[in-house]
Short mmCIF file of C-alpha atoms in Angstrom, two decimals:
data_model
loop_
_atom_site.label_atom_id
_atom_site.label_comp_id
_atom_site.label_asym_id
_atom_site.label_seq_id
_atom_site.Cartn_x
_atom_site.Cartn_y
_atom_site.Cartn_z
CA MET T 6 152.38 181.44 146.34
CA GLY T 7 152.48 183.44 143.22
CA PHE T 8 156.51 182.77 142.31
CA TYR T 9 156.92 179.39 143.64
CA ALA T 10 154.66 177.90 141.83
CA ASN T 11 155.61 179.49 138.56
CA THR T 12 158.59 179.48 138.63
CA ILE T 13 160.27 176.94 141.55
CA LEU T 14 158.08 174.01 141.56
CA PRO T 15 158.26 173.60 137.94
CA ARG T 16 162.14 173.02 137.99
CA LEU T 17 161.17 170.26 140.87
CA ILE T 18 159.10 169.09 138.82
CA HIS T 19 161.38 167.97 136.24
CA ALA T 20 163.97 167.59 138.25
CA THR T 21 161.81 164.92 140.08
CA CYS T 22 159.78 163.41 136.46
CA GLY T 23 162.54 162.80 135.15
CA LYS T 24 165.43 160.57 136.63
CA GLY T 25 165.83 156.58 137.41
CA SER T 26 163.26 154.14 136.76
CA ILE T 27 160.39 156.99 135.52
CA ARG T 28 162.77 157.42 132.78
CA ARG T 29 163.32 154.29 131.73
CA LEU T 30 158.79 153.60 132.74
CA ARG T 31 159.10 156.37 130.10
CA ALA T 32 160.62 154.44 127.49
CA ARG T 33 158.96 151.89 127.75
CA ILE T 34 155.23 153.29 127.68
CA ILE T 35 155.63 155.88 124.91
CA PRO T 36 156.91 154.59 122.08
CA PRO T 37 153.55 152.61 121.00
CA ALA T 38 151.54 155.57 120.77
CA LEU T 39 150.83 155.65 117.06
CA GLY T 40 149.02 157.92 114.40
CA ARG T 41 147.72 161.46 116.07
CA VAL T 42 149.59 161.63 119.70
CA LEU T 43 147.67 164.36 121.72
CA GLU T 44 150.41 164.36 124.65
CA VAL T 45 147.74 165.37 128.38
CA GLY T 46 149.99 167.55 130.58
CA VAL T 47 152.67 167.22 128.22
CA GLY T 48 154.23 169.30 131.31
CA SER T 49 158.45 170.35 130.64
CA GLY T 50 158.28 168.03 127.87
CA LEU T 51 160.52 164.87 129.40
CA ASN T 52 158.54 162.29 127.12
CA LEU T 53 159.20 164.67 124.69
CA PRO T 54 161.98 161.75 123.44
CA TYR T 55 160.94 158.18 122.84
CA TYR T 56 157.57 159.03 120.85
CA ASP T 57 158.64 157.31 117.61
CA PRO T 58 158.60 159.03 114.41
CA ALA T 59 157.98 156.07 112.28
CA VAL T 60 153.91 156.08 113.15
CA VAL T 61 153.89 159.31 115.04
CA THR T 62 152.14 161.09 112.05
CA GLU T 63 151.46 164.86 114.52
CA LEU T 64 151.37 165.35 118.16
CA TRP T 65 150.17 167.44 120.75
CA GLY T 66 150.65 169.20 124.21
CA LEU T 67 149.02 170.16 126.49
CA ASP T 68 149.59 172.06 129.49
CA PRO T 69 148.11 174.54 131.34
CA SER T 70 151.33 175.82 132.81
CA PRO T 71 153.40 178.27 130.46
CA GLU T 72 156.49 178.09 132.47
CA MET T 73 156.68 174.39 131.41
CA LEU T 74 155.73 175.01 128.23
CA ARG T 75 158.68 177.26 128.23
CA ILE T 76 160.85 174.05 129.76
CA ALA T 77 158.92 171.65 127.15
CA ALA T 78 159.37 174.01 123.84
CA ARG T 79 163.25 173.96 124.95
CA ALA T 80 163.60 170.18 125.29
CA ALA T 81 161.53 169.50 121.62
CA ARG T 82 164.14 171.16 119.96
CA SER T 83 165.82 167.90 120.05
CA ALA T 84 162.30 166.30 119.66
CA PRO T 85 162.19 163.23 117.38
CA VAL T 86 158.82 164.82 116.80
CA ALA T 87 157.95 168.53 116.47
CA PRO T 88 154.80 168.72 119.00
CA ARG T 89 152.14 171.49 118.65
CA TRP T 90 151.37 173.84 121.45
CA ILE T 91 147.45 174.06 123.53
CA ASP T 92 148.42 176.35 126.21
CA ARG T 93 144.85 175.39 128.74
CA SER T 94 143.53 172.88 130.21
CA VAL T 95 141.83 169.16 129.74
CA GLU T 96 138.90 170.49 131.39
CA GLU T 97 138.86 172.30 127.67
CA LEU T 98 140.87 170.55 125.31
CA PRO T 99 139.72 172.75 121.87
CA LEU T 100 139.99 169.42 119.98
CA GLU T 101 137.30 167.75 117.09
CA SER T 102 135.53 163.95 118.86
CA SER T 103 136.88 161.45 117.05
CA SER T 104 140.39 163.13 115.89
CA MET T 105 142.96 160.67 118.05
CA ASP T 106 144.52 158.17 117.11
CA THR T 107 146.55 157.97 120.76
CA ILE T 108 146.14 159.88 123.93
CA VAL T 109 149.64 160.33 126.27
CA THR T 110 148.85 160.73 130.26
CA THR T 111 151.90 160.99 132.32
CA PHE T 112 151.91 161.98 136.25
CA THR T 113 148.99 164.69 134.74
CA LEU T 114 145.42 162.80 136.83
CA CYS T 115 146.63 163.90 139.92
CA SER T 116 146.86 167.71 139.55
CA ILE T 117 143.86 167.71 137.33
CA ALA T 118 141.20 170.09 138.93
CA SER T 119 138.46 167.71 137.67
CA PRO T 120 139.06 164.24 136.79
CA GLU T 121 136.66 162.83 135.49
CA ALA T 122 135.23 166.07 133.51
CA GLY T 123 139.32 166.02 132.10
CA LEU T 124 139.21 162.16 131.06
CA ARG T 125 135.28 162.95 129.07
CA GLN T 126 136.82 164.56 127.54
CA MET T 127 139.95 162.72 126.42
CA CYS T 128 136.95 160.01 125.83
CA ARG T 129 135.58 162.10 123.19
CA VAL T 130 138.64 163.08 121.54
CA LEU T 131 139.80 160.08 121.09
CA LYS T 132 138.92 157.97 118.15
CA PRO T 133 137.15 153.99 118.63
CA GLY T 134 139.54 152.43 118.16
CA GLY T 135 142.56 154.60 119.63
CA THR T 136 144.98 153.88 122.53
CA LEU T 137 144.94 155.87 126.21
CA ILE T 138 148.60 155.23 127.63
CA PHE T 139 148.29 156.06 130.91
CA CYS T 140 150.63 155.86 134.08
CA GLU T 141 150.29 157.44 137.10
CA HIS T 142 150.45 158.15 140.77
CA GLY T 143 147.72 157.11 142.87
CA ALA T 144 146.13 155.49 145.71
CA ALA T 145 147.64 152.25 147.94
CA PRO T 146 146.15 149.59 147.69
CA ASP T 147 147.36 148.62 151.63
CA PRO T 148 144.87 150.42 153.81
CA ALA T 149 147.77 152.22 156.15
CA VAL T 150 149.41 153.68 153.23
CA ARG T 151 145.98 154.87 152.25
CA ARG T 152 144.84 156.48 155.14
CA TRP T 153 148.18 157.89 155.32
CA GLN T 154 147.71 160.00 151.86
CA ASP T 155 144.51 160.61 152.68
CA ARG T 156 145.10 162.96 155.58
CA LEU T 157 148.52 164.26 153.56
CA THR T 158 146.71 165.30 150.59
CA PRO T 159 145.41 167.91 151.87
CA ILE T 160 148.97 169.55 152.49
CA TRP T 161 150.21 167.56 149.80
CA LYS T 162 148.16 169.65 147.35
CA ARG T 163 149.52 173.32 148.47
CA LEU T 164 152.73 172.50 148.17
CA ALA T 165 152.75 170.13 144.76
CA GLY T 166 150.69 172.25 142.52
CA GLY T 167 146.76 171.20 143.35
CA CYS T 168 148.39 167.11 143.02
CA HIS T 169 146.53 164.48 144.87
CA LEU T 170 147.87 161.48 146.90
CA ASN T 171 145.30 159.26 146.68
CA ARG T 172 143.43 159.14 143.78
CA ASP T 173 142.18 155.99 141.78
CA ILE T 174 142.94 156.46 138.99
CA SER T 175 141.18 152.87 138.08
CA GLY T 176 137.91 153.71 139.51
CA LEU T 177 138.73 157.56 137.38
CA LEU T 178 139.62 155.73 133.98
CA THR T 179 136.83 153.41 134.24
CA ARG T 180 134.02 156.09 135.19
CA SER T 181 134.96 158.64 131.94
CA GLY T 182 133.96 156.53 129.97
CA PHE T 183 137.20 153.88 129.55
CA ARG T 184 137.15 150.34 129.55
CA LEU T 185 141.42 149.42 130.32
CA THR T 186 142.99 147.18 128.76
CA THR T 187 145.82 146.43 130.03
CA LEU T 188 147.03 147.57 133.44
CA GLU T 189 150.91 147.18 135.60
CA ALA T 190 151.41 148.11 139.17
CA THR T 191 154.89 150.34 140.75
CA VAL T 192 155.90 151.42 143.46
CA VAL T 193 159.05 153.37 143.51
CA ARG T 194 160.31 154.28 146.63
CA LYS T 195 161.41 156.72 146.92
CA TRP T 196 159.00 158.73 146.51
CA TRP T 197 157.24 157.37 149.72
CA LEU T 198 153.81 157.78 149.20
CA ALA T 199 153.19 159.31 145.96
CA GLY T 200 155.01 155.80 144.96
CA TYR T 201 152.67 154.19 143.57
CA ILE T 202 152.58 154.53 140.32
CA PHE T 203 150.18 152.27 137.69
CA HIS T 204 150.32 152.15 134.13
CA GLY T 205 148.82 150.78 131.12
CA THR T 206 146.80 151.04 128.64
CA ALA T 207 142.42 151.75 128.21
CA THR T 208 140.30 152.48 125.38
CA LYS T 209 136.95 154.23 124.61
CA GLN T 210 133.89 151.46 126.56
CA ALA T 211 131.54 151.31 123.37
CA GLY T 212 128.95 154.03 123.10
CA PRO T 213 130.14 157.06 124.56
CA LYS T 214 128.28 160.46 124.86
CA GLU T 215 130.31 162.75 123.55
CA SER T 216 130.08 166.25 123.76
CA ASP T 217 129.57 169.26 121.93
CA ALA T 218 132.82 169.11 119.44
CA ARG T 219 135.06 171.45 118.94
CA SER T 220 138.33 173.05 116.62
CA VAL T 221 141.34 175.19 117.70
#
């Protein structure tokens, strides 16, 4: 699946995740990001138009996919804030502890191989009092729909770059050192089993255990 995963899939994701209600959702949740910002899973750069240069002092975009970063680099040419790129997975996040004011993750937790490990790294680099802005699809509240998500995830993740339909977004966040401050749910019917969207903000829980600091 090399050609599909490296060439076709990134373009499919870019086309699917940049339309309609999802684009409007990005336009609403991204502008509050401020200070030093890390976007985890920057993908093809669909969030880049919505960062506010009046309040963002530095922007880092992390993604393990070279093809996604190539698409994002083209998008960055017309973006209001010029990002710096990190070409690796979030589980290997090479930034210093407590160094970011805002972390942004949109449609990323579904495909991280070790989501709790990745979230712990995000928690590590977020400053005390900083904000995590998230927008993720996940497990449906309806048990019948959830059962279908569970059944189809093994097949779906092979076709969709490791994407899981059935992850418990709020549970992952709270187990990984975050405290939810806002949480909203939206259903995108066109996305079928991937259409249960959870978005909001979170901060560090008091006194999280941090791993060794790293720097780039």
